[in-house]
PDB file of C-alpha atoms and ligand atoms in Angstrom:
ATOM      1  CA  UNK A1185       0.000   0.000   0.000  1.00  0.00           C
ATOM      2  CA  UNK A1186       1.650   3.210  -1.041  1.00  0.00           C
ATOM      3  CA  UNK A1187       1.346   6.138   1.342  1.00  0.00           C
ATOM      4  CA  UNK A1188       2.193   9.610   0.070  1.00  0.00           C
ATOM      5  CA  UNK A1189       5.007  11.126   2.099  1.00  0.00           C
ATOM      6  CA  UNK A1190       3.910  14.249   3.975  1.00  0.00           C
ATOM      7  CA  UNK A1191       6.387  16.854   5.181  1.00  0.00           C
ATOM      8  CA  UNK A1192       4.938  19.581   7.404  1.00  0.00           C
ATOM      9  CA  UNK A1193       6.662  22.587   8.919  1.00  0.00           C
ATOM     10  CA  UNK A1194       5.556  23.542  12.424  1.00  0.00           C
ATOM     11  CA  UNK A1195       6.546  27.191  12.721  1.00  0.00           C
ATOM     12  CA  UNK A1196       5.378  27.378  16.371  1.00  0.00           C
ATOM     13  CA  UNK A1197       5.508  30.945  17.797  1.00  0.00           C
ATOM     14  CA  UNK A1198       8.676  31.916  16.019  1.00  0.00           C
ATOM     15  CA  UNK A1199       8.233  34.896  13.715  1.00  0.00           C
ATOM     16  CA  UNK A1200       6.718  38.231  12.781  1.00  0.00           C
ATOM     17  CA  UNK A1201       4.583  38.831   9.711  1.00  0.00           C
ATOM     18  CA  UNK A1202       7.432  39.746   7.379  1.00  0.00           C
ATOM     19  CA  UNK A1203       9.388  36.588   8.175  1.00  0.00           C
ATOM     20  CA  UNK A1204       6.276  34.421   7.800  1.00  0.00           C
ATOM     21  CA  UNK A1205       5.572  35.879   4.358  1.00  0.00           C
ATOM     22  CA  UNK A1206       9.186  35.540   3.223  1.00  0.00           C
ATOM     23  CA  UNK A1207       9.452  31.957   4.452  1.00  0.00           C
ATOM     24  CA  UNK A1208       6.199  30.955   2.739  1.00  0.00           C
ATOM     25  CA  UNK A1209       7.332  32.571  -0.504  1.00  0.00           C
ATOM     26  CA  UNK A1210      10.743  30.890  -0.352  1.00  0.00           C
ATOM     27  CA  UNK A1211       9.276  27.452   0.338  1.00  0.00           C
ATOM     28  CA  UNK A1212       6.616  27.675  -2.352  1.00  0.00           C
ATOM     29  CA  UNK A1213       9.116  28.844  -4.987  1.00  0.00           C
ATOM     30  CA  UNK A1214      11.607  26.130  -4.082  1.00  0.00           C
ATOM     31  CA  UNK A1215       8.983  23.391  -3.984  1.00  0.00           C
ATOM     32  CA  UNK A1216       7.565  24.250  -7.416  1.00  0.00           C
ATOM     33  CA  UNK A1217       4.327  23.067  -8.947  1.00  0.00           C
ATOM     34  CA  UNK A1218       4.712  19.334  -8.706  1.00  0.00           C
ATOM     35  CA  UNK A1219       6.514  18.167  -5.595  1.00  0.00           C
ATOM     36  CA  UNK A1220       6.847  14.407  -5.256  1.00  0.00           C
ATOM     37  CA  UNK A1221       5.724  14.665  -1.633  1.00  0.00           C
ATOM     38  CA  UNK A1222       2.863  16.472   0.115  1.00  0.00           C
ATOM     39  CA  UNK A1223       4.119  19.676   1.749  1.00  0.00           C
ATOM     40  CA  UNK A1224       2.475  21.902   4.350  1.00  0.00           C
ATOM     41  CA  UNK A1225       3.466  24.816   6.553  1.00  0.00           C
ATOM     42  CA  UNK A1226       1.791  25.689   9.846  1.00  0.00           C
ATOM     43  CA  UNK A1227       2.235  29.354  10.838  1.00  0.00           C
ATOM     44  CA  UNK A1228       0.936  31.039  13.994  1.00  0.00           C
ATOM     45  CA  UNK A1229      -2.828  31.495  13.616  1.00  0.00           C
ATOM     46  CA  UNK A1230      -2.678  35.290  13.311  1.00  0.00           C
ATOM     47  CA  UNK A1231      -0.610  34.917  10.134  1.00  0.00           C
ATOM     48  CA  UNK A1232      -2.707  32.206   8.471  1.00  0.00           C
ATOM     49  CA  UNK A1233      -4.481  34.659   6.176  1.00  0.00           C
ATOM     50  CA  UNK A1234      -1.256  36.345   5.192  1.00  0.00           C
ATOM     51  CA  UNK A1235       0.508  33.054   4.461  1.00  0.00           C
ATOM     52  CA  UNK A1236      -2.555  31.757   2.621  1.00  0.00           C
ATOM     53  CA  UNK A1237      -2.334  34.764   0.273  1.00  0.00           C
ATOM     54  CA  UNK A1238       1.377  34.169  -0.294  1.00  0.00           C
ATOM     55  CA  UNK A1239       0.741  30.466  -1.007  1.00  0.00           C
ATOM     56  CA  UNK A1240      -2.191  31.077  -3.391  1.00  0.00           C
ATOM     57  CA  UNK A1241      -1.846  28.743  -6.368  1.00  0.00           C
ATOM     58  CA  UNK A1242       1.166  26.981  -4.841  1.00  0.00           C
ATOM     59  CA  UNK A1243       1.547  23.267  -4.147  1.00  0.00           C
ATOM     60  CA  UNK A1244       2.306  23.987  -0.477  1.00  0.00           C
ATOM     61  CA  UNK A1245      -0.661  23.421   1.813  1.00  0.00           C
ATOM     62  CA  UNK A1246      -1.523  25.507   4.851  1.00  0.00           C
ATOM     63  CA  UNK A1247      -2.042  24.164   8.359  1.00  0.00           C
ATOM     64  CA  UNK A1248      -2.893  25.525  11.794  1.00  0.00           C
ATOM     65  CA  UNK A1249      -1.246  24.544  15.071  1.00  0.00           C
ATOM     66  CA  UNK A1250      -4.401  24.045  17.120  1.00  0.00           C
ATOM     67  CA  UNK A1251      -8.175  24.546  17.135  1.00  0.00           C
ATOM     68  CA  UNK A1252     -10.988  24.795  19.634  1.00  0.00           C
ATOM     69  CA  UNK A1253     -13.639  22.090  19.253  1.00  0.00           C
ATOM     70  CA  UNK A1254     -16.840  24.143  19.179  1.00  0.00           C
ATOM     71  CA  UNK A1255     -18.945  26.111  16.751  1.00  0.00           C
ATOM     72  CA  UNK A1256     -19.098  29.906  16.917  1.00  0.00           C
ATOM     73  CA  UNK A1257     -19.828  31.156  20.407  1.00  0.00           C
ATOM     74  CA  UNK A1258     -18.503  32.597  23.630  1.00  0.00           C
ATOM     75  CA  UNK A1259     -14.984  31.099  23.692  1.00  0.00           C
ATOM     76  CA  UNK A1260     -12.733  34.108  24.192  1.00  0.00           C
ATOM     77  CA  UNK A1261      -9.353  33.758  22.580  1.00  0.00           C
ATOM     78  CA  UNK A1262     -10.128  30.576  20.673  1.00  0.00           C
ATOM     79  CA  UNK A1263     -10.390  29.707  16.972  1.00  0.00           C
ATOM     80  CA  UNK A1264     -12.541  26.907  15.499  1.00  0.00           C
ATOM     81  CA  UNK A1265     -12.282  24.601  12.479  1.00  0.00           C
ATOM     82  CA  UNK A1266     -14.582  26.701  10.277  1.00  0.00           C
ATOM     83  CA  UNK A1267     -12.423  29.784  10.929  1.00  0.00           C
ATOM     84  CA  UNK A1268      -9.303  27.841   9.998  1.00  0.00           C
ATOM     85  CA  UNK A1269     -10.946  26.718   6.741  1.00  0.00           C
ATOM     86  CA  UNK A1270     -11.886  30.328   6.086  1.00  0.00           C
ATOM     87  CA  UNK A1271      -8.199  31.206   6.366  1.00  0.00           C
ATOM     88  CA  UNK A1272      -7.347  28.592   3.725  1.00  0.00           C
ATOM     89  CA  UNK A1273      -6.205  25.806   6.046  1.00  0.00           C
ATOM     90  CA  UNK A1274      -6.257  22.203   4.948  1.00  0.00           C
ATOM     91  CA  UNK A1275      -4.365  20.744   7.932  1.00  0.00           C
ATOM     92  CA  UNK A1276      -4.324  21.187  11.694  1.00  0.00           C
ATOM     93  CA  UNK A1277      -1.759  19.938  14.200  1.00  0.00           C
ATOM     94  CA  UNK A1278      -3.444  18.508  17.311  1.00  0.00           C
ATOM     95  CA  UNK A1279      -2.067  17.473  20.691  1.00  0.00           C
ATOM     96  CA  UNK A1280       1.468  18.702  20.128  1.00  0.00           C
ATOM     97  CA  UNK A1281       3.639  17.829  23.138  1.00  0.00           C
ATOM     98  CA  UNK A1282       4.165  21.519  23.885  1.00  0.00           C
ATOM     99  CA  UNK A1283       0.411  21.966  24.208  1.00  0.00           C
ATOM    100  CA  UNK A1284       0.128  18.799  26.283  1.00  0.00           C
ATOM    101  CA  UNK A1285       2.943  19.957  28.602  1.00  0.00           C
ATOM    102  CA  UNK A1286       2.357  23.730  28.752  1.00  0.00           C
ATOM    103  CA  UNK A1287      -1.417  23.994  28.373  1.00  0.00           C
ATOM    104  CA  UNK A1288      -2.294  20.691  30.020  1.00  0.00           C
ATOM    105  CA  UNK A1289      -4.028  19.370  26.932  1.00  0.00           C
ATOM    106  CA  UNK A1290      -5.409  15.876  27.568  1.00  0.00           C
ATOM    107  CA  UNK A1291      -6.053  12.913  25.281  1.00  0.00           C
ATOM    108  CA  UNK A1292      -9.779  13.530  25.743  1.00  0.00           C
ATOM    109  CA  UNK A1293      -9.438  17.124  24.548  1.00  0.00           C
ATOM    110  CA  UNK A1294      -7.342  15.943  21.606  1.00  0.00           C
ATOM    111  CA  UNK A1295     -10.083  13.445  20.685  1.00  0.00           C
ATOM    112  CA  UNK A1296     -12.665  16.249  20.747  1.00  0.00           C
ATOM    113  CA  UNK A1297     -10.433  18.418  18.582  1.00  0.00           C
ATOM    114  CA  UNK A1298      -9.948  15.509  16.212  1.00  0.00           C
ATOM    115  CA  UNK A1299     -13.705  15.113  15.793  1.00  0.00           C
ATOM    116  CA  UNK A1300     -14.086  18.855  15.199  1.00  0.00           C
ATOM    117  CA  UNK A1301     -11.256  18.884  12.647  1.00  0.00           C
ATOM    118  CA  UNK A1302     -12.798  16.035  10.660  1.00  0.00           C
ATOM    119  CA  UNK A1303     -16.270  17.578  10.837  1.00  0.00           C
ATOM    120  CA  UNK A1304     -14.694  20.742   9.422  1.00  0.00           C
ATOM    121  CA  UNK A1305     -12.946  18.799   6.639  1.00  0.00           C
ATOM    122  CA  UNK A1306      -9.457  19.528   7.921  1.00  0.00           C
ATOM    123  CA  UNK A1307      -6.691  16.920   7.820  1.00  0.00           C
ATOM    124  CA  UNK A1308      -5.674  16.388  11.454  1.00  0.00           C
ATOM    125  CA  UNK A1309      -2.060  15.693  12.394  1.00  0.00           C
ATOM    126  CA  UNK A1310      -2.336  14.012  15.796  1.00  0.00           C
ATOM    127  CA  UNK A1311       0.871  14.111  17.849  1.00  0.00           C
ATOM    128  CA  UNK A1312       1.998  11.514  20.374  1.00  0.00           C
ATOM    129  CA  UNK A1313       5.342  10.863  22.035  1.00  0.00           C
ATOM    130  CA  UNK A1314       7.091   9.851  25.243  1.00  0.00           C
ATOM    131  CA  UNK A1315       9.377  11.880  27.502  1.00  0.00           C
ATOM    132  CA  UNK A1316      12.950  10.871  28.257  1.00  0.00           C
ATOM    133  CA  UNK A1317      11.812   9.700  31.685  1.00  0.00           C
ATOM    134  CA  UNK A1318       9.170   7.462  30.092  1.00  0.00           C
ATOM    135  CA  UNK A1319      11.722   6.015  27.681  1.00  0.00           C
ATOM    136  CA  UNK A1320      14.311   5.370  30.359  1.00  0.00           C
ATOM    137  CA  UNK A1321      11.681   3.641  32.471  1.00  0.00           C
ATOM    138  CA  UNK A1322      10.864   1.357  29.528  1.00  0.00           C
ATOM    139  CA  UNK A1323       7.398   2.881  29.192  1.00  0.00           C
ATOM    140  CA  UNK A1324       7.550   4.206  25.622  1.00  0.00           C
ATOM    141  CA  UNK A1325       4.947   1.802  24.220  1.00  0.00           C
ATOM    142  CA  UNK A1326       2.677   2.201  27.252  1.00  0.00           C
ATOM    143  CA  UNK A1327       2.719   5.981  27.003  1.00  0.00           C
ATOM    144  CA  UNK A1328       2.430   6.224  23.229  1.00  0.00           C
ATOM    145  CA  UNK A1329      -0.255   3.523  23.195  1.00  0.00           C
ATOM    146  CA  UNK A1330      -2.312   5.303  25.868  1.00  0.00           C
ATOM    147  CA  UNK A1331      -2.009   8.659  24.074  1.00  0.00           C
ATOM    148  CA  UNK A1332      -2.974   7.108  20.768  1.00  0.00           C
ATOM    149  CA  UNK A1333      -5.990   5.210  22.094  1.00  0.00           C
ATOM    150  CA  UNK A1334      -7.196   8.267  24.027  1.00  0.00           C
ATOM    151  CA  UNK A1335      -6.592  10.764  21.251  1.00  0.00           C
ATOM    152  CA  UNK A1336      -8.317   8.596  18.629  1.00  0.00           C
ATOM    153  CA  UNK A1337     -11.244   7.674  20.916  1.00  0.00           C
ATOM    154  CA  UNK A1338     -14.467   7.841  18.940  1.00  0.00           C
ATOM    155  CA  UNK A1339     -12.725   8.059  15.560  1.00  0.00           C
ATOM    156  CA  UNK A1340     -14.778   6.148  13.022  1.00  0.00           C
ATOM    157  CA  UNK A1341     -12.899   3.601  10.941  1.00  0.00           C
ATOM    158  CA  UNK A1342     -14.290   5.188   7.764  1.00  0.00           C
ATOM    159  CA  UNK A1343     -12.480   8.483   8.576  1.00  0.00           C
ATOM    160  CA  UNK A1344      -9.260   7.022   9.962  1.00  0.00           C
ATOM    161  CA  UNK A1345      -7.277   6.998   6.712  1.00  0.00           C
ATOM    162  CA  UNK A1346      -7.703  10.780   6.522  1.00  0.00           C
ATOM    163  CA  UNK A1347      -5.890  11.222   9.842  1.00  0.00           C
ATOM    164  CA  UNK A1348      -2.117  11.699  10.017  1.00  0.00           C
ATOM    165  CA  UNK A1349      -0.269  10.576  13.158  1.00  0.00           C
ATOM    166  CA  UNK A1350       2.970  12.299  14.197  1.00  0.00           C
ATOM    167  CA  UNK A1351       5.292  10.370  16.498  1.00  0.00           C
ATOM    168  CA  UNK A1352       7.418  12.966  18.262  1.00  0.00           C
ATOM    169  CA  UNK A1353       9.555  11.752  21.161  1.00  0.00           C
ATOM    170  CA  UNK A1354       9.559  14.734  23.527  1.00  0.00           C
ATOM    171  CA  UNK A1355      13.271  14.296  24.272  1.00  0.00           C
ATOM    172  CA  UNK A1356      14.066  14.807  20.586  1.00  0.00           C
ATOM    173  CA  UNK A1357      12.040  18.000  20.057  1.00  0.00           C
ATOM    174  CA  UNK A1358      14.187  21.079  19.669  1.00  0.00           C
ATOM    175  CA  UNK A1359      17.073  19.355  21.425  1.00  0.00           C
ATOM    176  CA  UNK A1360      19.178  18.351  18.451  1.00  0.00           C
ATOM    177  CA  UNK A1361      18.850  14.735  19.668  1.00  0.00           C
ATOM    178  CA  UNK A1362      17.136  12.732  16.969  1.00  0.00           C
ATOM    179  CA  UNK A1363      15.813   9.254  17.562  1.00  0.00           C
ATOM    180  CA  UNK A1364      17.936   6.839  15.567  1.00  0.00           C
ATOM    181  CA  UNK A1365      16.134   5.500  12.498  1.00  0.00           C
ATOM    182  CA  UNK A1366      15.825   2.157  14.324  1.00  0.00           C
ATOM    183  CA  UNK A1367      14.375   3.731  17.497  1.00  0.00           C
ATOM    184  CA  UNK A1368      11.876   5.696  15.419  1.00  0.00           C
ATOM    185  CA  UNK A1369      10.964   2.743  13.204  1.00  0.00           C
ATOM    186  CA  UNK A1370      10.342   0.534  16.249  1.00  0.00           C
ATOM    187  CA  UNK A1371       7.770   2.976  17.628  1.00  0.00           C
ATOM    188  CA  UNK A1372       6.241   3.612  14.192  1.00  0.00           C
ATOM    189  CA  UNK A1373       5.784  -0.142  13.700  1.00  0.00           C
ATOM    190  CA  UNK A1374       4.211  -0.346  17.171  1.00  0.00           C
ATOM    191  CA  UNK A1375       1.849   2.522  16.274  1.00  0.00           C
ATOM    192  CA  UNK A1376       0.828   0.921  12.981  1.00  0.00           C
ATOM    193  CA  UNK A1377       0.179  -2.338  14.729  1.00  0.00           C
ATOM    194  CA  UNK A1378      -1.993  -0.611  17.311  1.00  0.00           C
ATOM    195  CA  UNK A1379      -3.875   1.247  14.551  1.00  0.00           C
ATOM    196  CA  UNK A1380      -4.499  -2.184  13.039  1.00  0.00           C
ATOM    197  CA  UNK A1381      -6.073  -3.288  16.338  1.00  0.00           C
ATOM    198  CA  UNK A1382      -8.118  -0.093  16.723  1.00  0.00           C
ATOM    199  CA  UNK A1383      -9.333  -0.225  13.108  1.00  0.00           C
ATOM    200  CA  UNK A1384      -8.243  -2.950  10.681  1.00  0.00           C
ATOM    201  CA  UNK A1385      -4.778  -3.861   9.360  1.00  0.00           C
ATOM    202  CA  UNK A1386      -5.950  -2.656   5.937  1.00  0.00           C
ATOM    203  CA  UNK A1387      -6.936   0.753   7.330  1.00  0.00           C
ATOM    204  CA  UNK A1388      -3.690   0.944   9.337  1.00  0.00           C
ATOM    205  CA  UNK A1389      -1.667   0.205   6.212  1.00  0.00           C
ATOM    206  CA  UNK A1390      -3.140   3.322   4.582  1.00  0.00           C
ATOM    207  CA  UNK A1391      -2.581   5.702   7.514  1.00  0.00           C
ATOM    208  CA  UNK A1392       0.415   8.013   7.409  1.00  0.00           C
ATOM    209  CA  UNK A1393       2.721   8.274  10.416  1.00  0.00           C
ATOM    210  CA  UNK A1394       5.165  11.191  10.489  1.00  0.00           C
ATOM    211  CA  UNK A1395       8.286  11.328  12.622  1.00  0.00           C
ATOM    212  CA  UNK A1396       9.159  14.581  14.390  1.00  0.00           C
ATOM    213  CA  UNK A1397      12.044  15.652  16.610  1.00  0.00           C
ATOM    214  CA  UNK A1398      15.162  17.422  15.317  1.00  0.00           C
ATOM    215  CA  UNK A1399      14.641  16.320  11.714  1.00  0.00           C
ATOM    216  CA  UNK A1400      17.282  17.978   9.515  1.00  0.00           C
ATOM    217  CA  UNK A1401      18.438  17.646   5.919  1.00  0.00           C
ATOM    218  CA  UNK A1402      21.291  15.459   7.168  1.00  0.00           C
ATOM    219  CA  UNK A1403      19.130  12.829   8.902  1.00  0.00           C
ATOM    220  CA  UNK A1404      15.910  13.049   6.895  1.00  0.00           C
ATOM    221  CA  UNK A1405      16.751  10.538   4.197  1.00  0.00           C
ATOM    222  CA  UNK A1406      17.572   7.754   6.615  1.00  0.00           C
ATOM    223  CA  UNK A1407      14.523   8.437   8.770  1.00  0.00           C
ATOM    224  CA  UNK A1408      12.174   8.712   5.781  1.00  0.00           C
ATOM    225  CA  UNK A1409      13.670   5.526   4.345  1.00  0.00           C
ATOM    226  CA  UNK A1410      12.231   3.437   7.205  1.00  0.00           C
ATOM    227  CA  UNK A1411       9.290   1.258   6.161  1.00  0.00           C
ATOM    228  CA  UNK A1412       6.804   2.775   8.629  1.00  0.00           C
ATOM    229  CA  UNK A1413       7.921   6.427   8.503  1.00  0.00           C
ATOM    230  CA  UNK A1414       5.727   8.302   6.038  1.00  0.00           C
ATOM    231  CA  UNK A1415       6.841  11.867   6.522  1.00  0.00           C
ATOM    232  CA  UNK A1416       8.174  14.409   8.968  1.00  0.00           C
ATOM    233  CA  UNK A1417       6.816  17.109  11.236  1.00  0.00           C
ATOM    234  CA  UNK A1418       9.617  19.644  11.321  1.00  0.00           C
ATOM    235  CA  UNK A1419      10.102  22.443  13.837  1.00  0.00           C
ATOM    236  CA  UNK A1420      13.435  24.297  13.894  1.00  0.00           C
ATOM    237  CA  UNK A1421      14.588  23.218  10.441  1.00  0.00           C
ATOM    238  CA  UNK A1422      11.322  24.409   8.873  1.00  0.00           C
ATOM    239  CA  UNK A1423      12.280  28.007   9.688  1.00  0.00           C
ATOM    240  CA  UNK A1424      15.021  28.047   7.056  1.00  0.00           C
ATOM    241  CA  UNK A1425      14.003  27.603   3.430  1.00  0.00           C
ATOM    242  CA  UNK A1426      17.132  25.632   2.500  1.00  0.00           C
ATOM    243  CA  UNK A1427      16.865  23.242   5.440  1.00  0.00           C
ATOM    244  CA  UNK A1428      13.147  22.626   4.938  1.00  0.00           C
ATOM    245  CA  UNK A1429      13.567  22.117   1.216  1.00  0.00           C
ATOM    246  CA  UNK A1430      16.500  19.767   1.898  1.00  0.00           C
ATOM    247  CA  UNK A1431      14.156  17.631   4.009  1.00  0.00           C
ATOM    248  CA  UNK A1432      11.455  17.755   1.319  1.00  0.00           C
ATOM    249  CA  UNK A1433      13.985  16.570  -1.272  1.00  0.00           C
ATOM    250  CA  UNK A1434      14.900  13.647   0.991  1.00  0.00           C
ATOM    251  CA  UNK A1435      11.254  12.536   1.055  1.00  0.00           C
TER     252      UNK A1435
HETATM  253  P1  PGA B1436      11.979  20.227  16.101  1.00  0.00           P
HETATM  254  O1  PGA B1436      10.412  20.292  16.451  1.00  0.00           O
HETATM  255  O2  PGA B1436      12.089  19.780  14.656  1.00  0.00           O
HETATM  256  O3  PGA B1436      12.487  21.623  16.317  1.00  0.00           O
HETATM  257  O4  PGA B1436      12.587  19.225  17.026  1.00  0.00           O
HETATM  258  C1  PGA B1436       9.507  19.324  15.976  1.00  0.00           C
HETATM  259  C2  PGA B1436       8.118  19.613  16.473  1.00  0.00           C
HETATM  260  O5  PGA B1436       7.964  20.046  17.630  1.00  0.00           O
HETATM  261  O6  PGA B1436       7.119  19.430  15.750  1.00  0.00           O
END
């Protein structure tokens, strides 16, 4: 079953408007009209409109970094799926480890966001990953398995193939420490197996699982060459056109 590689840039809270526009322009020009992989960038929400305008007609998709799972209403400070679509978004990152750690986001909240994203026709990128403490205690599969089951709770099998999973070991995010291709592949294979149990092996074989955590041009090819790694969610290296494009070319 062939799965189209998906490379997404998570820009986090890292720029002002001029940098966001320049980065989007640089990536879309470098990627061209027919990239062999699916490419997306995820700017801060206040710059989605701006980046959407810059990307108009380009092969680079637009994603958000979060959403609030409700329709319009009294939710001060929040943004919902329909608003993200209005801004030109096709993707949305959900349950990133920074949101889990800093904002206390739970698996249950991620599952509600997932339902809202799908109802709003967005492609969700659902993040899971263990801390260094979890890994050293031999709990990687326990933790990742619990996050995955909880975050995908209520997901209908018929929608599952439209969901992207991102495995991001917390100890590898922004630290320069990448999981070795073998460490990453082991967890990706575990995730695919679990998806097979939650849905069916056939459905699991069609679901894309990205790796994230200090992906760079220099390690991307080996990581993306693993049988169960179908793309990358890139933080730091997505902030430089050359680095991000180097990763795209490795895909
Ligand atoms: P990093 O971030 O590439 O800077 O490690 C990845 C992520 O948090 O999505």
